[in-house]
mmCIF file of C-alpha atoms and ligand atoms in Angstrom:
data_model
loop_
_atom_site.group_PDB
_atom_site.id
_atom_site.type_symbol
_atom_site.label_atom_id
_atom_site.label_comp_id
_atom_site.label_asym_id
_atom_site.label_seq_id
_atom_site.Cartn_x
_atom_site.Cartn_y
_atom_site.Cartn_z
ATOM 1 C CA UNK A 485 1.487 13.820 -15.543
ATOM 2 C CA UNK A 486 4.131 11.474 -16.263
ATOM 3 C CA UNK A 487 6.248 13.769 -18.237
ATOM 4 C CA UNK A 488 6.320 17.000 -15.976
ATOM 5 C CA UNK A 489 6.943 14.264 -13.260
ATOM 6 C CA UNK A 490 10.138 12.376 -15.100
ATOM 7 C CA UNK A 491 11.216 15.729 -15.056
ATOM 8 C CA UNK A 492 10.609 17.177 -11.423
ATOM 9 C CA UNK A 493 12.419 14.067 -10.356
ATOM 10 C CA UNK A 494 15.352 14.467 -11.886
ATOM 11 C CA UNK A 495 15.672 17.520 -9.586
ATOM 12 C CA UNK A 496 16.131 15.192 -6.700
ATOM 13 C CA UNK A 497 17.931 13.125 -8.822
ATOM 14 C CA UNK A 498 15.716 9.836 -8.227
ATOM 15 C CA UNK A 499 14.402 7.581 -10.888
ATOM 16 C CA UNK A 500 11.190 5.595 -10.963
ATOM 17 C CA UNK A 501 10.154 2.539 -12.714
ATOM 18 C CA UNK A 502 7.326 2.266 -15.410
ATOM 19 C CA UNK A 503 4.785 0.851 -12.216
ATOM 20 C CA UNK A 504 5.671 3.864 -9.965
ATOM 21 C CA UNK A 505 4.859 6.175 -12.851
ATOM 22 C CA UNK A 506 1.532 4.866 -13.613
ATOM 23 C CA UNK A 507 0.532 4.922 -9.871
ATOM 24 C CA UNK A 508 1.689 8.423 -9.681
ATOM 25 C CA UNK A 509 -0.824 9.301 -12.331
ATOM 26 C CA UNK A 510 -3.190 7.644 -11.072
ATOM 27 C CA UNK A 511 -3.164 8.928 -7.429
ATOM 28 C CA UNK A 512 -3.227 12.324 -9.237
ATOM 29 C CA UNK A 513 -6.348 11.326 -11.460
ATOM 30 C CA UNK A 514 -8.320 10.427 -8.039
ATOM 31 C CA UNK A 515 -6.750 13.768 -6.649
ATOM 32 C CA UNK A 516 -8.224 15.779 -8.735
ATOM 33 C CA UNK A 517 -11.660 13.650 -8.838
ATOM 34 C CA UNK A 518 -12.157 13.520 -4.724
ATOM 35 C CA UNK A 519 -11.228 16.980 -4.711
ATOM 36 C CA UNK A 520 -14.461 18.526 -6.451
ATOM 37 C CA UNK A 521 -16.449 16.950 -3.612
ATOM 38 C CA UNK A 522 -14.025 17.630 -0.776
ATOM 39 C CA UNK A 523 -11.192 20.109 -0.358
ATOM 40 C CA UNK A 524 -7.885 18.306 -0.529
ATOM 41 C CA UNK A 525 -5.535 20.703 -2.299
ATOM 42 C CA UNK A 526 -5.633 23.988 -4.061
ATOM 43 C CA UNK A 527 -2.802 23.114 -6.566
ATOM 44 C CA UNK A 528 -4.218 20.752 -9.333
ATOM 45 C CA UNK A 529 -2.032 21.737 -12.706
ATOM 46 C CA UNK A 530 -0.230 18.903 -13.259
ATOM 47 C CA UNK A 531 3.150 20.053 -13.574
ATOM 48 C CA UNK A 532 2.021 21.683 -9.636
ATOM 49 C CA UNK A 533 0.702 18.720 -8.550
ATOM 50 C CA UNK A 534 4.174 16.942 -9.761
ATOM 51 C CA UNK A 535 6.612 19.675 -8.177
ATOM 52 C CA UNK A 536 4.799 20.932 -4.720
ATOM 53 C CA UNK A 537 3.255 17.642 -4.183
ATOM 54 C CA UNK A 538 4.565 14.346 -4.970
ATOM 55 C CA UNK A 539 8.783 15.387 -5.857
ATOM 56 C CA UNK A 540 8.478 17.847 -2.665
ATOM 57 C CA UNK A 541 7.530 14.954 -0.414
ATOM 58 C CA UNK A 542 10.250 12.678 -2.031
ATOM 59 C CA UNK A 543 12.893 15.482 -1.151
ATOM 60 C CA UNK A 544 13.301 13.366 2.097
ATOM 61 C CA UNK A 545 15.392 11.542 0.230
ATOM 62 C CA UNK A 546 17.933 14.158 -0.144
ATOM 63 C CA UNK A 547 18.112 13.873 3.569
ATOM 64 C CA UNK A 548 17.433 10.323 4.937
ATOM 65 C CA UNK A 549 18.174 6.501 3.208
ATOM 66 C CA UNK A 550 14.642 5.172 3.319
ATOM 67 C CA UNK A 551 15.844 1.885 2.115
ATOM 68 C CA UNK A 552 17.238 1.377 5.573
ATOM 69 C CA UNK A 553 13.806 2.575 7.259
ATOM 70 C CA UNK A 554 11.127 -0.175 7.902
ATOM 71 C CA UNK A 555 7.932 1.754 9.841
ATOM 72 C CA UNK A 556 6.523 5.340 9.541
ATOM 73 C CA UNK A 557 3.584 7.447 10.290
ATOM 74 C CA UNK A 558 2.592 10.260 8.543
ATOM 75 C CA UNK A 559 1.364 13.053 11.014
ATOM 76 C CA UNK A 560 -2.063 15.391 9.593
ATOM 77 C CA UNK A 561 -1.305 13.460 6.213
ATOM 78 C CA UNK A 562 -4.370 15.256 4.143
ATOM 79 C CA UNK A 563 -4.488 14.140 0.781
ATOM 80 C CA UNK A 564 -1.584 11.794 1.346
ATOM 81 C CA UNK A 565 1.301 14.027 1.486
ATOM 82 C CA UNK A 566 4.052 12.875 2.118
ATOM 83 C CA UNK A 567 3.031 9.380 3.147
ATOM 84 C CA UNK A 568 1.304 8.362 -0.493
ATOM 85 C CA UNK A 569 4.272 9.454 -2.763
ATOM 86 C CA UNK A 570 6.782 8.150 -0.296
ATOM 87 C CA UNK A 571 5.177 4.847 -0.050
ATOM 88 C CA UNK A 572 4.779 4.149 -3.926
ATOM 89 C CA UNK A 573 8.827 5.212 -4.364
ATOM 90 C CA UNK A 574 9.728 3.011 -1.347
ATOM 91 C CA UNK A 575 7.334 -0.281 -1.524
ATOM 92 C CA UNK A 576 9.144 -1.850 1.708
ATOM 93 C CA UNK A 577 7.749 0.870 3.726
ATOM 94 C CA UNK A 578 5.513 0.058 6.656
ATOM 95 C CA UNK A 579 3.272 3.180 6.667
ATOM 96 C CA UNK A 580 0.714 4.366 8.759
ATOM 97 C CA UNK A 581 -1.075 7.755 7.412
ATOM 98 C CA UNK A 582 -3.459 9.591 10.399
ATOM 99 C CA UNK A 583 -5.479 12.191 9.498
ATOM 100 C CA UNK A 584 -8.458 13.856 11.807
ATOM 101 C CA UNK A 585 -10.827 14.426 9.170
ATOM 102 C CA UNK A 586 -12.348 11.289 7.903
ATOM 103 C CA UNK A 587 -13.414 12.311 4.649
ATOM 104 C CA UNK A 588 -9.627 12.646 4.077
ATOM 105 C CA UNK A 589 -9.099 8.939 5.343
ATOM 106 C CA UNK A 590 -12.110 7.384 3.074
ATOM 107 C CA UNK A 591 -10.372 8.947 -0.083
ATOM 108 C CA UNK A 592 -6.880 7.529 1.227
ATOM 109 C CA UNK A 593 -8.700 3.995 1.357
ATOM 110 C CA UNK A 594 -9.973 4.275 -2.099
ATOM 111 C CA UNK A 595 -5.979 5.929 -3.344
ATOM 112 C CA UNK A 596 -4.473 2.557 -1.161
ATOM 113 C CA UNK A 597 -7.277 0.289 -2.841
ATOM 114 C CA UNK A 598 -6.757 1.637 -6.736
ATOM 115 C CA UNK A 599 -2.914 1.740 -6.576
ATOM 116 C CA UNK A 600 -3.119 -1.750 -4.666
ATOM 117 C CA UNK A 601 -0.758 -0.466 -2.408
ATOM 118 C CA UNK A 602 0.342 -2.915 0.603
ATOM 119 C CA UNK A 603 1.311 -2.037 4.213
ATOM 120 C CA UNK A 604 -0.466 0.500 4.594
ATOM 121 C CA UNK A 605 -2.790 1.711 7.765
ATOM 122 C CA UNK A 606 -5.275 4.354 7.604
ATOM 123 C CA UNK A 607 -6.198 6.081 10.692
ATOM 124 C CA UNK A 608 -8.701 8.971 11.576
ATOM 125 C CA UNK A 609 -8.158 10.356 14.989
ATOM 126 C CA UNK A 610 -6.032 12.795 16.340
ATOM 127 C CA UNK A 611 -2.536 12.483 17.227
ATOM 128 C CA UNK A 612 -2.609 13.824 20.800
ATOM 129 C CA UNK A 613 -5.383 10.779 20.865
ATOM 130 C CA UNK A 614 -3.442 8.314 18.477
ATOM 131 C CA UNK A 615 -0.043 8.620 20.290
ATOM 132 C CA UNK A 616 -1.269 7.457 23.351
ATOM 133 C CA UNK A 617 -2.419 4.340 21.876
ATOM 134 C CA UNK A 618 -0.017 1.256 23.169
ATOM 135 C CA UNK A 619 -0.088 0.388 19.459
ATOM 136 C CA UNK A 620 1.438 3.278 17.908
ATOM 137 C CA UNK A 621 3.697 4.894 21.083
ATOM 138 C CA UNK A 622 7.572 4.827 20.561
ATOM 139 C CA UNK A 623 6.735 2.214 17.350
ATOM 140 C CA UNK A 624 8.228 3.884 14.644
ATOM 141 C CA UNK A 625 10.745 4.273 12.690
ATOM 142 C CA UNK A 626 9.934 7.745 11.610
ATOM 143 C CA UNK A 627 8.099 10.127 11.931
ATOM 144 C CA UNK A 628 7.157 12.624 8.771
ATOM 145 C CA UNK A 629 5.086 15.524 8.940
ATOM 146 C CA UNK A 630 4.427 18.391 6.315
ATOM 147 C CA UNK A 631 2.273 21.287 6.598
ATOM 148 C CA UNK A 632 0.403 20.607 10.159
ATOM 149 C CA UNK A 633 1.718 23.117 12.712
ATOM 150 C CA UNK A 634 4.850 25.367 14.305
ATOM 151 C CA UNK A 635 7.442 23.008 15.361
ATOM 152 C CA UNK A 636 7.069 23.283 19.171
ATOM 153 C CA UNK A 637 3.139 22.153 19.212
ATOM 154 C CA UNK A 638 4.129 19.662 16.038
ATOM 155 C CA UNK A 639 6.592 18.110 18.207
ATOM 156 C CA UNK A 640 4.400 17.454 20.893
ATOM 157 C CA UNK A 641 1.840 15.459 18.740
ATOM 158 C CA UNK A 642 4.647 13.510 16.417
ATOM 159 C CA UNK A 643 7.509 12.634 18.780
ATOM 160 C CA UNK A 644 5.730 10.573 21.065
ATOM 161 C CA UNK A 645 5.061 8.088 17.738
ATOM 162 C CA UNK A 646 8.939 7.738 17.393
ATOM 163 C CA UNK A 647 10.698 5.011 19.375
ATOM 164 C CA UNK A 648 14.007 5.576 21.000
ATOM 165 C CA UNK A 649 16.816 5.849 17.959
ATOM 166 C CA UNK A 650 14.148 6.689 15.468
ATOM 167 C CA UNK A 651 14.171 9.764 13.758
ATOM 168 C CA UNK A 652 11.293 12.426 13.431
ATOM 169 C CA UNK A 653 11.669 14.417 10.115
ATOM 170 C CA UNK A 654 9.157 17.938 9.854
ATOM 171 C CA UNK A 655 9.010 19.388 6.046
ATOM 172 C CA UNK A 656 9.413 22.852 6.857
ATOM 173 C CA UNK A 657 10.285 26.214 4.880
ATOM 174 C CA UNK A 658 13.006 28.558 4.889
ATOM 175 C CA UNK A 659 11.859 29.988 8.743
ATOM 176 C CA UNK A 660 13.242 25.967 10.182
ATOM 177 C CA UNK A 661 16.303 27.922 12.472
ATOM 178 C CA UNK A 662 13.847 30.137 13.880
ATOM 179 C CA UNK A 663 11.406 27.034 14.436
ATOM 180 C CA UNK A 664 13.844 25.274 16.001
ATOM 181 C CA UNK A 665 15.344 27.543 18.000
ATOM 182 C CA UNK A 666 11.895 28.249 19.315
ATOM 183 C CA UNK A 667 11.141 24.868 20.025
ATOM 184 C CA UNK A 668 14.426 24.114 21.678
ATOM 185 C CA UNK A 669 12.404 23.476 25.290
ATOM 186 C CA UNK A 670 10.053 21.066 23.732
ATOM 187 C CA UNK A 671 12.371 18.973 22.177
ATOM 188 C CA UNK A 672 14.230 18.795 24.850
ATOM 189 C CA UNK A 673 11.377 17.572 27.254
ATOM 190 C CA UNK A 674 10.214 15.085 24.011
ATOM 191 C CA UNK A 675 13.837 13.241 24.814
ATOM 192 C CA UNK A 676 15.249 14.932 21.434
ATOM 193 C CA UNK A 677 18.277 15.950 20.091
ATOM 194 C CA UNK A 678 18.690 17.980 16.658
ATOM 195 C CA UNK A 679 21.010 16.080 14.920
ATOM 196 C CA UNK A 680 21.434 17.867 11.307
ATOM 197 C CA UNK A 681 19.411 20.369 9.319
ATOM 198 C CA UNK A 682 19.260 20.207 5.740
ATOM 199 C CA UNK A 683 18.428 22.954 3.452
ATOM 200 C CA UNK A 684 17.936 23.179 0.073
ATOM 201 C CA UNK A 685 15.884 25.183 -2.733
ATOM 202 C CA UNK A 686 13.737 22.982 -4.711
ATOM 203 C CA UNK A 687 11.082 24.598 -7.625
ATOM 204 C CA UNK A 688 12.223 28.124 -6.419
ATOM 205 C CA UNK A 689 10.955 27.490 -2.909
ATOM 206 C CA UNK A 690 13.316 26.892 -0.349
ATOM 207 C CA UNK A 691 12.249 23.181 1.651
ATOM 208 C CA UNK A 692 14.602 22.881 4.719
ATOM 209 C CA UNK A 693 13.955 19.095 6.453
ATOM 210 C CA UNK A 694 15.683 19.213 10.174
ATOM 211 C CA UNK A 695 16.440 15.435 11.840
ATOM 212 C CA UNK A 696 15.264 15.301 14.818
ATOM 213 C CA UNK A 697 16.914 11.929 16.698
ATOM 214 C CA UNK A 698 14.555 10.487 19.556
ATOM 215 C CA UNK A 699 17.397 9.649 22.082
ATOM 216 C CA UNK A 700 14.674 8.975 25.280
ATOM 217 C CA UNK A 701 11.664 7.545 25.708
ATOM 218 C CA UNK A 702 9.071 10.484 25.996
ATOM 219 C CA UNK A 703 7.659 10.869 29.384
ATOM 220 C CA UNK A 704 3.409 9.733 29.240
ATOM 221 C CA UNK A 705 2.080 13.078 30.318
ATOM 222 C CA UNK A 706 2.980 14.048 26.287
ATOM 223 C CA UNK A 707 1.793 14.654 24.569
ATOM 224 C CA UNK A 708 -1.391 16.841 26.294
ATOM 225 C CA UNK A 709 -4.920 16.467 25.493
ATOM 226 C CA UNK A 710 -6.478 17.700 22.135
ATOM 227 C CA UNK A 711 -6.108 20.668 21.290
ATOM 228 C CA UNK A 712 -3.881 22.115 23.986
ATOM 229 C CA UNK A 713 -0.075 21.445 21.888
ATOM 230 C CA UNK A 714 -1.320 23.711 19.669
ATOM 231 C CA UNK A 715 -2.730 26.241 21.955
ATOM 232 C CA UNK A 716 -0.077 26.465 24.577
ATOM 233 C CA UNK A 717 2.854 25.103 22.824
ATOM 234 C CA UNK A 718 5.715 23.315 25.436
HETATM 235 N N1 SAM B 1862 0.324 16.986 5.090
HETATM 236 C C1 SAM B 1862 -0.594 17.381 4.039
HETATM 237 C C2 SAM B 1862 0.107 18.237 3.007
HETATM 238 O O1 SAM B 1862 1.266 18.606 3.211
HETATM 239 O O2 SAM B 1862 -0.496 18.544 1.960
HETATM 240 C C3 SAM B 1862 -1.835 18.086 4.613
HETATM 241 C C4 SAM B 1862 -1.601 19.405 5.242
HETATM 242 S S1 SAM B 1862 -3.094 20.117 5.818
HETATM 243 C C5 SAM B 1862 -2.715 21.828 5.785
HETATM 244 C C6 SAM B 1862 -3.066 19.705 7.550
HETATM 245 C C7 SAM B 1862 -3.726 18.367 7.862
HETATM 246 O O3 SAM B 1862 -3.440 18.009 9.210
HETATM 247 C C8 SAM B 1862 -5.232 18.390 7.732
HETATM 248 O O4 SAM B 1862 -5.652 17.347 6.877
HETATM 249 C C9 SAM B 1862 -5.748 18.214 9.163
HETATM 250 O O5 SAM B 1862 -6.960 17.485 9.208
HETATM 251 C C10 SAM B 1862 -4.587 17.472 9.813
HETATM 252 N N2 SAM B 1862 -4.425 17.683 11.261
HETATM 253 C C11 SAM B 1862 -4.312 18.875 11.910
HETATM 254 N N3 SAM B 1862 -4.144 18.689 13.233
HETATM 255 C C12 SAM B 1862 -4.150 17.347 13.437
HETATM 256 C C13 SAM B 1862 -4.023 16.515 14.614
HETATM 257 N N4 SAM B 1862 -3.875 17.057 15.829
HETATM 258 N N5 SAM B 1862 -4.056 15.177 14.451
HETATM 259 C C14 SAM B 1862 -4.223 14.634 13.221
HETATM 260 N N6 SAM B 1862 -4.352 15.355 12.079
HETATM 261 C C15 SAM B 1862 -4.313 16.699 12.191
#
């Protein structure tokens, strides 16, 4: 693992230090174990699991300075992506990972117990729940998000996390424009404002991360009860 991962990095042109390295591998050794008892990821090749997985979620960097980010919540994290590989690369992170399935959660508690990760909350629930929890409303930072839903209904259930001049950041695919223009409305009625959207090719897949800048607080009907952002998106 530690090879083809030296090596993906260098693709996004960030270094790690001999401690990062050996917590990569080892998040990818319990990876692989959890995930013969509960489904967590079809890719588990190593050099896959160190492309699509852990240097894809640290292409944020390409797009934000996380060193001058203190607090962020990872939105339908699954197996801990981004949040996990994220937090080991940026140790001053705050970060809170929410998942709705539990079984997900338990195997994030025993990834944040064997790396001895700090600062880290696990949370099952959902975030149409979650959001509207005084704790975590308009508390972070950021706001991350990779693989959950379209924009529109995905902005309904991650914006309301952000607080005002905090920035939510979706990992989406080459289709972003047509995401975004789609879910012009709902950002709109989130109190958000596109503010640049960065596009790159990264392992022959193109990863396009849009910044979305939270410029007013989002009204408390948002977002709607469970299940309903994704059925009737705003
Ligand atoms: N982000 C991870 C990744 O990129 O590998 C996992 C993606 S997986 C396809 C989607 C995850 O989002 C699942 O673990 C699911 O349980 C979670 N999820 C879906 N809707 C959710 C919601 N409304 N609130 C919280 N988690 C949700």
């Amino acid at each position: 693992m530690k090879e083809y991962l030296e090596k993906a990095l260098k693709e996004i042109n960030l270094e790690l230090n001999e401690k990062q390295l050996s917590q990569f591998e080892q998040y990818y050794d319990l990876l692989i174990s959890w995930n013969e008892k509960i489904n967590l990821t079809a890719i588990t090749d190593p050099e896959e699991v160190a492309k699509k997985h852990f240097a894809d979620s640290l292409s944020l960097i390409k797009v934000l300075s996380l060193n001058e980010i203190e607090s962020v919540i990872d939105v339908g994290t699954g197996a801990g992506f981004p949040g996990i590989p994220l937090k080991i690369a940026f140790p001053h992170l705050k970060i809170t990972l929410l998942d709705s399935l539990n079984k997900r959660i338990q195997y994030l508690g025993e990834v944040n117990d064997n790396l001895a990760l700090s600062d880290v909350v696990l949370i099952h629930g959902r975030a149409e729940t979650i959001a509207r929890d005084h704790d975590h409303r308009e508390r972070y930072d950021l706001c991350v998000s990779r693989a959950v839903a379209g924009l529109s209904s995905l902005s309904e259930l991650c914006t309301p996390f952000v607080k005002v001049g905090g920035v939510f950041a979706p990992y989406k695919s080459e289709k972003a424009e047509e995401e975004l223009s789609e879910a012009g409305n709902a950002l709109n009625l989130l109190g958000c404002e596109v503010r640049k959207v960065e596009k790159f090719s990264l392992f022959d897949q193109v990863r396009c991360i849009p910044v979305i800048k939270k410029v007013r607080n989002t009204d408390d009907k948002y977002p709607r009860r469970e299940g309903i952002p994704g059925k009737r998106p705003l």
